C-alpha positions as a printed NumPy array, in Angstrom:
array([[184.367,  33.292, 153.486],
       [182.896,  34.776, 155.758],
       [180.267,  37.789, 154.714],
       [178.517,  40.819, 156.687],
       [175.898,  43.036, 154.8  ],
       [174.296,  45.36 , 156.549],
       [170.733,  47.585, 156.341],
       [168.064,  49.696, 157.331],
       [169.741,  52.466, 157.889],
       [168.261,  55.631, 155.598],
       [166.971,  59.4  , 156.151],
       [165.164,  59.92 , 159.681],
       [164.08 ,  63.02 , 161.102],
       [165.813,  64.124, 163.694],
       [163.738,  62.502, 166.826],
       [163.399,  60.155, 165.397],
       [164.402,  55.506, 164.854],
       [166.293,  53.592, 162.953],
       [167.406,  49.466, 163.261],
       [170.142,  48.515, 161.609],
       [170.066,  44.987, 161.475],
       [173.707,  43.026, 159.831],
       [173.336,  39.595, 158.941],
       [177.078,  37.245, 158.786],
       [177.373,  34.676, 156.293],
       [179.423,  31.909, 155.045],
       [181.801,  29.711, 156.62 ],
       [181.274,  29.933, 160.375],
       [183.122,  28.185, 162.558],
       [182.339,  30.201, 166.181],
       [181.29 ,  34.124, 166.192],
       [182.266,  35.613, 168.447],
       [181.664,  39.16 , 169.687],
       [179.921,  41.461, 167.562],
       [179.494,  45.806, 167.405],
       [178.252,  48.831, 165.557],
       [180.936,  51.329, 164.372],
       [180.392,  54.673, 163.071],
       [182.829,  56.889, 160.23 ],
       [181.858,  60.583, 159.165],
       [184.558,  62.037, 155.999],
       [187.674,  62.977, 157.409],
       [186.898,  61.084, 160.907],
       [188.343,  57.882, 162.352],
       [185.368,  55.494, 162.321],
       [184.198,  55.778, 165.788],
       [182.744,  52.49 , 167.892],
       [178.823,  52.898, 169.088],
       [178.119,  49.82 , 170.543],
       [179.247,  45.963, 170.949],
       [178.196,  43.126, 171.896],
       [179.507,  39.765, 173.094],
       [179.064,  36.186, 172.212],
       [176.799,  35.68 , 176.027],
       [175.621,  39.151, 175.257],
       [177.2  ,  41.253, 177.451],
       [176.196,  45.217, 175.605],
       [178.843,  48.447, 175.291],
       [177.75 ,  51.834, 174.354],
       [179.771,  54.955, 173.344],
       [178.682,  57.623, 175.743],
       [177.431,  59.417, 172.917],
       [174.296,  56.565, 172.537],
       [174.178,  55.312, 176.178],
       [170.638,  55.737, 176.416],
       [169.821,  55.794, 173.066],
       [170.245,  52.936, 171.329],
       [170.428,  49.331, 171.593],
       [172.59 ,  46.346, 170.943],
       [171.497,  43.056, 170.334],
       [171.67 ,  39.796, 168.372],
       [170.541,  36.386, 167.037],
       [172.711,  33.408, 167.775],
       [170.851,  31.336, 166.024],
       [170.689,  33.742, 162.888],
       [174.146,  34.725, 163.069],
       [172.169,  38.43 , 163.125],
       [173.287,  41.66 , 165.069],
       [171.156,  44.875, 165.408],
       [171.495,  48.721, 166.443],
       [167.669,  50.247, 167.674],
       [168.382,  53.332, 167.174],
       [166.086,  55.863, 169.182],
       [166.397,  59.819, 169.283],
       [167.874,  60.145, 166.23 ],
       [170.348,  63.35 , 166.629],
       [171.613,  65.536, 163.593],
       [175.187,  64.641, 165.024],
       [174.699,  60.809, 164.372],
       [174.497,  61.649, 160.957],
       [177.689,  59.152, 160.113],
       [177.873,  55.58 , 157.496],
       [177.222,  52.49 , 159.923],
       [179.412,  49.778, 159.466],
       [178.874,  46.664, 161.902],
       [181.864,  44.127, 162.945],
       [182.185,  41.542, 163.804],
       [184.996,  38.625, 165.018],
       [184.86 ,  35.169, 163.328],
       [186.387,  32.015, 163.927],
       [185.71 ,  30.742, 160.595],
       [185.887,  26.894, 159.173],
       [189.758,  25.189, 157.673],
       [190.999,  29.081, 160.62 ],
       [193.976,  28.36 , 162.5  ],
       [192.47 ,  31.848, 164.384],
       [189.899,  34.484, 164.258],
       [189.212,  37.408, 162.83 ],
       [187.571,  40.537, 162.139],
       [184.951,  41.097, 159.407],
       [183.3  ,  44.071, 158.305],
       [180.439,  44.877, 156.625],
       [179.675,  47.72 , 153.248],
       [177.877,  50.209, 155.491],
       [175.672,  51.731, 155.166],
       [174.401,  55.292, 155.234],
       [172.035,  57.552, 158.078],
       [171.299,  60.778, 158.144],
       [169.278,  62.773, 160.38 ],
       [167.613,  66.222, 159.171],
       [167.145,  68.476, 161.471]])
């Protein structure tokens, strides 16, 4: 099976920085696009940033210029560097990856368990 595990969340003051990491492991034949999403209670999960297998990136307007997504294809890792954090960035952040697992015919989306990011004012 495939597993995504996030780390790096925590409590930070407004204006501070955090880096989230996502490790993909298991029976991975091909790791396609990866991304970060976030969710606050009572709201839908929203896209933060994505990165393709070739390194192309996409960001939500609310984080452009402050967050940077990256990946390491050699280690199946994805990262989200978050700078100039604001209280409205407070959420549970989830790692997402589209993966073709071994012994499967089609790729599928996988999710991590989430990591809490809290930005105090």
